[in-house]
Short mmCIF file of C-alpha atoms and ligand atoms in Angstrom, two decimals:
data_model
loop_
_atom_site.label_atom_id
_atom_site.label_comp_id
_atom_site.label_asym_id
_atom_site.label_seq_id
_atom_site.Cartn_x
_atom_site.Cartn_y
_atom_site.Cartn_z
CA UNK A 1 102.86 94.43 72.91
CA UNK A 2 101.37 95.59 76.26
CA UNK A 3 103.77 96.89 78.82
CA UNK A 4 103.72 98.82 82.06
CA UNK A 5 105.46 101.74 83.07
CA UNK A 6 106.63 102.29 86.17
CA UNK A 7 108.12 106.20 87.14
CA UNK A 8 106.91 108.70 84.82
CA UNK A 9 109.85 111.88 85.65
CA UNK A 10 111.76 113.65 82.78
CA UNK A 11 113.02 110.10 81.55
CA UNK A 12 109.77 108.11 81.93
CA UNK A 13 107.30 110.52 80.40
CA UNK A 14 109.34 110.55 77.32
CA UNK A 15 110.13 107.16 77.41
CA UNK A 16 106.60 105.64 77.73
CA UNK A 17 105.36 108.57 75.55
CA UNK A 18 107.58 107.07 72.77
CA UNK A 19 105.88 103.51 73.18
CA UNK A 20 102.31 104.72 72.84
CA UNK A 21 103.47 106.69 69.80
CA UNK A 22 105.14 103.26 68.19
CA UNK A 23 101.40 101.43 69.30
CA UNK A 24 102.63 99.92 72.44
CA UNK A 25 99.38 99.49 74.92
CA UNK A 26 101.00 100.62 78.00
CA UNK A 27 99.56 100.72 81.89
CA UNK A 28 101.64 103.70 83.88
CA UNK A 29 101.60 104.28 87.59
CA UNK A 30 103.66 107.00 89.15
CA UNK A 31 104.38 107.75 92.69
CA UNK A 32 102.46 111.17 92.01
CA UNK A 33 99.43 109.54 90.84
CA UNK A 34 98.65 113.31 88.81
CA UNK A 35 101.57 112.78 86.45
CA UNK A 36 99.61 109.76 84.98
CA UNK A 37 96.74 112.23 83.69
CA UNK A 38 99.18 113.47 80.39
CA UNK A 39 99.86 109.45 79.06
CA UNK A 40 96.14 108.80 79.61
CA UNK A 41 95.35 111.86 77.06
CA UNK A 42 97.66 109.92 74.51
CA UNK A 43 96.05 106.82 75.06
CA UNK A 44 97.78 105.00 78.33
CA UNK A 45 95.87 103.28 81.21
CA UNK A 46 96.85 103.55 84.83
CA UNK A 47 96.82 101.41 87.75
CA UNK A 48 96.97 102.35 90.98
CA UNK A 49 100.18 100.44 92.21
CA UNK A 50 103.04 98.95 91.42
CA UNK A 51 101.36 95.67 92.12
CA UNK A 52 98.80 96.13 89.88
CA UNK A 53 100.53 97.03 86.88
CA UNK A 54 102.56 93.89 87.21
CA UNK A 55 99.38 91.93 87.41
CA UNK A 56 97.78 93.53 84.43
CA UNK A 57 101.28 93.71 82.33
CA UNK A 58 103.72 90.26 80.82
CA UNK A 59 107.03 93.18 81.15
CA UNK A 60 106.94 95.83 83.47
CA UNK A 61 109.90 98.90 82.99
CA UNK A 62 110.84 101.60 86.09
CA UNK A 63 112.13 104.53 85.37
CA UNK A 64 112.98 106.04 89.04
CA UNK A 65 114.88 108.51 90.63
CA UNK A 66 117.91 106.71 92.64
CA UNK A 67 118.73 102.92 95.01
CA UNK A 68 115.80 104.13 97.37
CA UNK A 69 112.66 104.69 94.74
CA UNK A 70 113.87 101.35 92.80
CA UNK A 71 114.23 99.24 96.02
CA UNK A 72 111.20 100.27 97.66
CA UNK A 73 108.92 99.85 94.42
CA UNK A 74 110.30 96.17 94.53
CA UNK A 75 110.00 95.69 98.14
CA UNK A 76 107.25 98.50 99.90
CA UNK A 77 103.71 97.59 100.08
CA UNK A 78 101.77 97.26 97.00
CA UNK A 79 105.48 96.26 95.02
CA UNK A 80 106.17 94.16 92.38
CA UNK A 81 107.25 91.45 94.64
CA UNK A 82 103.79 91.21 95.61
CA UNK A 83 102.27 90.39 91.85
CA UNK A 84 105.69 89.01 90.17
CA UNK A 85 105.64 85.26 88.98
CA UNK A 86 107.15 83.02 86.64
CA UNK A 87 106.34 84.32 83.31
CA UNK A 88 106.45 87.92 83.95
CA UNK A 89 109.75 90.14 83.29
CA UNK A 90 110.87 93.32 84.89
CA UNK A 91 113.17 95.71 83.22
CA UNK A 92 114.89 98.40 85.68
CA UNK A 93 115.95 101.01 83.91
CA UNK A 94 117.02 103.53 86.56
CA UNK A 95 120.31 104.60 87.62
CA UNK A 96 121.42 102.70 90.76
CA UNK A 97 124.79 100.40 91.91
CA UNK A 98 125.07 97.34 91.10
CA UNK A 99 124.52 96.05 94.61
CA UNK A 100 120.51 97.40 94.32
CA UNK A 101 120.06 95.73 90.76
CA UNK A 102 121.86 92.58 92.45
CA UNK A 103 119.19 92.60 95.05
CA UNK A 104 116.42 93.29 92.92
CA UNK A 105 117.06 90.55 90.52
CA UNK A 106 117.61 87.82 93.57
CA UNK A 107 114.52 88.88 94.82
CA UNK A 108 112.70 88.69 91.50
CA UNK A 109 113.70 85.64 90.55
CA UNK A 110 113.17 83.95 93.75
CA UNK A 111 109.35 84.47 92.81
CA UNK A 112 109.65 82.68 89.61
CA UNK A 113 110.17 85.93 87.30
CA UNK A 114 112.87 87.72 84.94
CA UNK A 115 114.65 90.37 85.40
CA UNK A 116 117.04 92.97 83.44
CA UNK A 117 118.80 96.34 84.32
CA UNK A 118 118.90 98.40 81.28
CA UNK A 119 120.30 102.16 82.61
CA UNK A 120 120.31 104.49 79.84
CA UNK A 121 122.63 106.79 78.64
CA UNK A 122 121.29 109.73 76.83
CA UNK A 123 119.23 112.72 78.27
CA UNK A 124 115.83 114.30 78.24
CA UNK A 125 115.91 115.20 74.15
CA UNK A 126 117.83 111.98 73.33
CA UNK A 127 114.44 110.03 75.37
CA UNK A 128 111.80 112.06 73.54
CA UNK A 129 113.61 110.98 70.12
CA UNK A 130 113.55 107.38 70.87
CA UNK A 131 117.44 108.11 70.76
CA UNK A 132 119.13 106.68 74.44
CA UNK A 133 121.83 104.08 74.65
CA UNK A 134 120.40 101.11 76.25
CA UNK A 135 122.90 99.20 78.81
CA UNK A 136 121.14 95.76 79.43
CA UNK A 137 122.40 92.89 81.98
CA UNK A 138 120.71 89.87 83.31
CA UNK A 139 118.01 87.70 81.93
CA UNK A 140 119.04 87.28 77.78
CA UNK A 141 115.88 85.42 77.08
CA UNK A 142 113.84 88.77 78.63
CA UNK A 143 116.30 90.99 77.05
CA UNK A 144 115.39 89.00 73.79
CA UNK A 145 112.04 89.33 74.42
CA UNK A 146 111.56 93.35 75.00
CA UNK A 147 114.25 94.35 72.37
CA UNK A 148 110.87 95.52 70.33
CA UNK A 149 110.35 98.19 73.60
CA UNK A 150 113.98 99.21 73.57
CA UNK A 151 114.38 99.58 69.95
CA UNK A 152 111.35 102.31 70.02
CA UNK A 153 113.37 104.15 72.87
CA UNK A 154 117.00 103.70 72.38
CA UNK A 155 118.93 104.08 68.75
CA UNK A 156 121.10 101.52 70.34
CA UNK A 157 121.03 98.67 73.07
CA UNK A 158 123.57 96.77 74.72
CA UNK A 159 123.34 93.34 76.29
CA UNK A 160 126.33 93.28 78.88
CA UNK A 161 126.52 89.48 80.63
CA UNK A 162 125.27 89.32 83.95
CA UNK A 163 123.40 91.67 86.46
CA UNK A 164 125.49 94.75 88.10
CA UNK A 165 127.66 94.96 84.69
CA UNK A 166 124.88 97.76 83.44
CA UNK A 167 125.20 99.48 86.51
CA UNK A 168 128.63 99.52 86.72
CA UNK A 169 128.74 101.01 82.71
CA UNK A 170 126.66 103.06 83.51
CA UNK A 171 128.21 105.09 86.31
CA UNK A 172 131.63 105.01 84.80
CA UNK A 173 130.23 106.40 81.65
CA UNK A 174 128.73 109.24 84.20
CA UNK A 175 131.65 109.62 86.31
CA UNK A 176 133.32 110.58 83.05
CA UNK A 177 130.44 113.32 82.05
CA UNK A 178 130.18 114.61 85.65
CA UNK A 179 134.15 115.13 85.46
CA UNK A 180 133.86 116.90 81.89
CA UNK A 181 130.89 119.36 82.90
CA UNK A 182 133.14 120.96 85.79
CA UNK A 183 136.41 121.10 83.67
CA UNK A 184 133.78 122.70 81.17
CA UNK A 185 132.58 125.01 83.71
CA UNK A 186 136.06 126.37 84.84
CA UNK A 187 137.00 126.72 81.33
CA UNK A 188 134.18 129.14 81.01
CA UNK A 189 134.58 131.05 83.86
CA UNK A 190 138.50 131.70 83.20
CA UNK A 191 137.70 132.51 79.80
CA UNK A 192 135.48 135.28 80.80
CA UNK A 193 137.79 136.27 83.64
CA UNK A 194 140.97 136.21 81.35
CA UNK A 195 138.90 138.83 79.17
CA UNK A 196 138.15 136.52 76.56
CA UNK A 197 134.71 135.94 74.85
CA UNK A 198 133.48 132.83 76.26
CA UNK A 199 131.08 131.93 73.03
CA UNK A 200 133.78 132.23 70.86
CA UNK A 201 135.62 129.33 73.43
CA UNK A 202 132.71 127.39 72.14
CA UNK A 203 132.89 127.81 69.05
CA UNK A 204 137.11 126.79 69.44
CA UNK A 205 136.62 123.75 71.37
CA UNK A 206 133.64 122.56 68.99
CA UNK A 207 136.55 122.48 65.75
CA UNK A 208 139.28 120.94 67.96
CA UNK A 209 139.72 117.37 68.90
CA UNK A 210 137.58 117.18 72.51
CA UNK A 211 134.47 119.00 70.27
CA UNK A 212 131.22 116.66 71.87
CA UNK A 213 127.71 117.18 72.10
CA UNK A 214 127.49 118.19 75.37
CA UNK A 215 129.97 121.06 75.47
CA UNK A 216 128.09 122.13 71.93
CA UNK A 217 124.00 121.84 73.60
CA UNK A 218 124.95 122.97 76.88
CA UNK A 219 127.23 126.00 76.65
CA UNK A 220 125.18 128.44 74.90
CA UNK A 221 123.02 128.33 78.10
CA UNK A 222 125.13 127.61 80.71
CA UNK A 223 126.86 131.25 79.63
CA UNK A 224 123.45 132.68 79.79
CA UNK A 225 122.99 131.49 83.11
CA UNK A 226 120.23 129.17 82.24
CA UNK A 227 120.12 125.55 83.95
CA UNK A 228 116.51 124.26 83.18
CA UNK A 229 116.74 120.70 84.07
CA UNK A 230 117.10 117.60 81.64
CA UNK A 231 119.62 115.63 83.66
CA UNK A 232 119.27 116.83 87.14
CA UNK A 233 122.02 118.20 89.28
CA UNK A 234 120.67 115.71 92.14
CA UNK A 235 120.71 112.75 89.91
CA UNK A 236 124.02 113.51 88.18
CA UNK A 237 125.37 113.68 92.57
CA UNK A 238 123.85 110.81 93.05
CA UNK A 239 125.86 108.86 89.80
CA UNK A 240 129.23 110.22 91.16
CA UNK A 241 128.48 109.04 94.68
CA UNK A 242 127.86 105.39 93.34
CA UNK A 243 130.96 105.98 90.68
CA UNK A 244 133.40 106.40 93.57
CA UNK A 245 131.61 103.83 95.82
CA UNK A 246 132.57 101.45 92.65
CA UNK A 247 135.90 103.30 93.03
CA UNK A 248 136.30 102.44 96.52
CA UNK A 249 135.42 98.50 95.86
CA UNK A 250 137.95 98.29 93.05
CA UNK A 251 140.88 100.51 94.69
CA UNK A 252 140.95 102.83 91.96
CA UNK A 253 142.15 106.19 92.92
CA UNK A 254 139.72 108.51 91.68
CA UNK A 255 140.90 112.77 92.39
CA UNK A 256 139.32 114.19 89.44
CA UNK A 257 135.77 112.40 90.35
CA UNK A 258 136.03 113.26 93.79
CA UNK A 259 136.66 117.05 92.84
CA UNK A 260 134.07 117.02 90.73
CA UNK A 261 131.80 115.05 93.27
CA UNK A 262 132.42 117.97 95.74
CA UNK A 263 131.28 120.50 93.30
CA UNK A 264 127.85 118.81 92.91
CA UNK A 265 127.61 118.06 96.70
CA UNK A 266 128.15 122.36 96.96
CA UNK A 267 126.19 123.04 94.14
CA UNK A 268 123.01 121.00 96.17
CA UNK A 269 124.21 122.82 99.33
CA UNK A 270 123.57 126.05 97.23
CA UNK A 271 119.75 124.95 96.57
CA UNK A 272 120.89 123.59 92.79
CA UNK A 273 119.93 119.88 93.28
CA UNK A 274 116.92 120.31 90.82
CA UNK A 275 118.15 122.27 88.19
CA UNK A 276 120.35 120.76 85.47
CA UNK A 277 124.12 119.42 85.99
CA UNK A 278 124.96 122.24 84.26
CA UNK A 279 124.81 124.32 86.91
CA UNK A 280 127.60 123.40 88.75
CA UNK A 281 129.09 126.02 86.70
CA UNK A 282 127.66 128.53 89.24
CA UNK A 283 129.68 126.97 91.60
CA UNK A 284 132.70 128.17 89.96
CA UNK A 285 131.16 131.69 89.42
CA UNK A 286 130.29 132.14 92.72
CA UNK A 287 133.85 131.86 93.85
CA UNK A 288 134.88 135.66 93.13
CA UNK A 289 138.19 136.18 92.17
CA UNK A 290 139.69 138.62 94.90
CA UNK A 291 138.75 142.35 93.68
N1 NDP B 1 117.20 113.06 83.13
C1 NDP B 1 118.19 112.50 82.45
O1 NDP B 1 118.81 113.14 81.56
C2 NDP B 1 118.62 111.09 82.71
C3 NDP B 1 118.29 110.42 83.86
N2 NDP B 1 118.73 109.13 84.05
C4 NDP B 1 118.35 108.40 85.26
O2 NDP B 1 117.00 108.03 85.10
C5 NDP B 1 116.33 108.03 86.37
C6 NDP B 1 115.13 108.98 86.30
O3 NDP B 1 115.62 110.27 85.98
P1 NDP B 1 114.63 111.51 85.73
O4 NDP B 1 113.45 111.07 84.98
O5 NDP B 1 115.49 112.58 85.19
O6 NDP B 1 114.24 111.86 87.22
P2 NDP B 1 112.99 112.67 87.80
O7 NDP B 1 113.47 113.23 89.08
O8 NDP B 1 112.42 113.57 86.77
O9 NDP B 1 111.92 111.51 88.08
C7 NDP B 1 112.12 110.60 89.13
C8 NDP B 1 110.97 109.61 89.17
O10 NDP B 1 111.18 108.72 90.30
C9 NDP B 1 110.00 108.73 91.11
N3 NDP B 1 110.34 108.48 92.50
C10 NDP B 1 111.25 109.12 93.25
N4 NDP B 1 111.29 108.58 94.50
C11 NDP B 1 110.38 107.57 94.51
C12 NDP B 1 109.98 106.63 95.49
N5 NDP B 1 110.52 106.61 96.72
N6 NDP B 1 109.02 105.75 95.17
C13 NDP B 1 108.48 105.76 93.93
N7 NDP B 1 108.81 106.61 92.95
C14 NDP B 1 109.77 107.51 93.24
C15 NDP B 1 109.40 110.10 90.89
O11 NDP B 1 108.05 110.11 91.29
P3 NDP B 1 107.30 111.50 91.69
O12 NDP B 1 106.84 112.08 90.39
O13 NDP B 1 106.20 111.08 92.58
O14 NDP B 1 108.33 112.36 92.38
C16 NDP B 1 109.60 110.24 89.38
O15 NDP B 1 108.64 109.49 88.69
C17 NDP B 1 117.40 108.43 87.39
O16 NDP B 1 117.96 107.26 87.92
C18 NDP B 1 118.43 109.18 86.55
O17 NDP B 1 119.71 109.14 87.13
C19 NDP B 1 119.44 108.46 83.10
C20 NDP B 1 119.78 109.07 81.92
C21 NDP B 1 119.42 110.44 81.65
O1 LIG B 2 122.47 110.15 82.91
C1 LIG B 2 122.44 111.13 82.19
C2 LIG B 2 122.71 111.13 80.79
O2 LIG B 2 122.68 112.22 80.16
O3 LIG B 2 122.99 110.05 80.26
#
């Protein structure tokens, strides 16, 4: 199966690393044309635009940063409005609102294509594994049709009805984590502050009943200070900002997202943005406790 491969950051190196691995011929392009040079040495080709690799490619996939990168890779010069056609599907799997997806697929399928949003849940070591959770909307006969592609990155994939309903899953399920990480972080910081060990609060929570994965891969290093980015602080922002615009649309009162939003919006103030969502926690240690 030949696909291209649009965005290659954390997510999409990893992502259409795993599909040359499984024999997938893939095309990449990437706004920073140098990040292609790594998937050529494992086999991928490149084209030079967006445009291009929907010409060359049946299913194209985007892996971007936020609403802005995915809209104007659809709709900038040299987009895949420009080469998209009936016959020809395109699978965003970026983090955005529903409203972007919404105007993506209208677009999209005014020109005769497909189109799917497929967000993933599932970070940087979860993508390298071929391990995300796939959260698919939109076009089932397209979803039908690149389940081979998703079952090579994902352990598990999700078809979800129409377009916006992956979006939407997908920022509640990271309103929730984005909540969790700065209740995590305070934890620590009283812990240490209330002279107790803060590894051995790790190893408490991970027998109890709110144990998870996160807490367990992320404290060892957020104690030592150590934020090197899979999910980054800027991105994790950016998925409480759209979580509380849902919020807003819905009336659903949201205080412990729109704590936790602040944190992130401080911890970017702080020069954070591009280090992992795990350190907000430095937030919290920066406040010192009066001496
Ligand atoms: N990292 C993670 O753990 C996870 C991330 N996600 C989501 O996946 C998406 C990608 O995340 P991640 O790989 O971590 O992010 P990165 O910041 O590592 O990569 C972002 C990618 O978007 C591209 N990009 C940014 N702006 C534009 C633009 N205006 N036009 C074209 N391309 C652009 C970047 O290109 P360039 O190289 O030129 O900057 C890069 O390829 C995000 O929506 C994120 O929320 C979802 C699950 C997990
Ligand atoms: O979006 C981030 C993730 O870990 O999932």
């Amino acid at each position: 199966m030949e696909v291209g491969f649009l965005g290659l950051g954390i997510m999409g190196k990893a992502m259409s690393m795993n599909l040359l691995r499984h024999g997938f011929k893939v095309t990449v392009w990437n706004r920073t044309l140098s990040k292609c040079d790594e998937l050529v040495e494992h086999g991928a080709s490149v084209a030079e635009t967006p445009a291009a690799v929907v010409k060359k490619c049946k299913y194209t996939i985007a892996m971007l940063s936020d609403p802005s990168a995915a809209h104007s890779v659809v709709f900038g010069k040299d987009g895949i409005l420009e080469q998209i056609c009936a016959g020809k599907g395109y699978v965003d799997m970026s983090t955005v609102d529903a409203d972007t997806s919404t105007k993506i697929n209208e677009a999209i399928t005014a020109k005769g294509g497909y189109f799917l949003e497929a967000p993933v849940s599932g970070s940087k070591k979860p993508a390298e594994d071929g391990q995300l959770v796939i959260l698919a909307a939109g076009e089932k006969a397209l979803y039908e049709e690149v389940i081979p592609a998703f079952n090579v990155m994902g352990k598990k994939s999700f078809y979800l009805g129409q377009v916006g309903n992956g979006a939407k899953m997908k920022l509640v399920v990271n309103m929730i984590m984005g909540s969790m990480i700065n209740a995590f972080s305070e934890g620590l910081v009283l812990a240490g502050r209330s002279g107790l060990d803060p590894s051995v609060l790790l190893d408490v929570l991970d027998l109890g009943g709110i144990a998870n994965p996160m807490f367990r891969l992320k404290g060892p290093t957020m104690i030592q200070g150590s934020h090197s980015p899979a999910f980054p602080l800027k991105h994790q922002q950016k998925d409480m900002r759209l979580a509380l615009a849902l919020g807003d649309e819905t009336a659903t009162s949201m205080p412990v997202a729109a704590a936790a939003n602040e944190a992130f919006k401080k911890a970017r103030s702080m020069g954070l943005g591009d280090l992992d969502f795990s350190a907000v926690y430095e937030t919290v240690k920066a406040l010192e406790p009066p001496s």
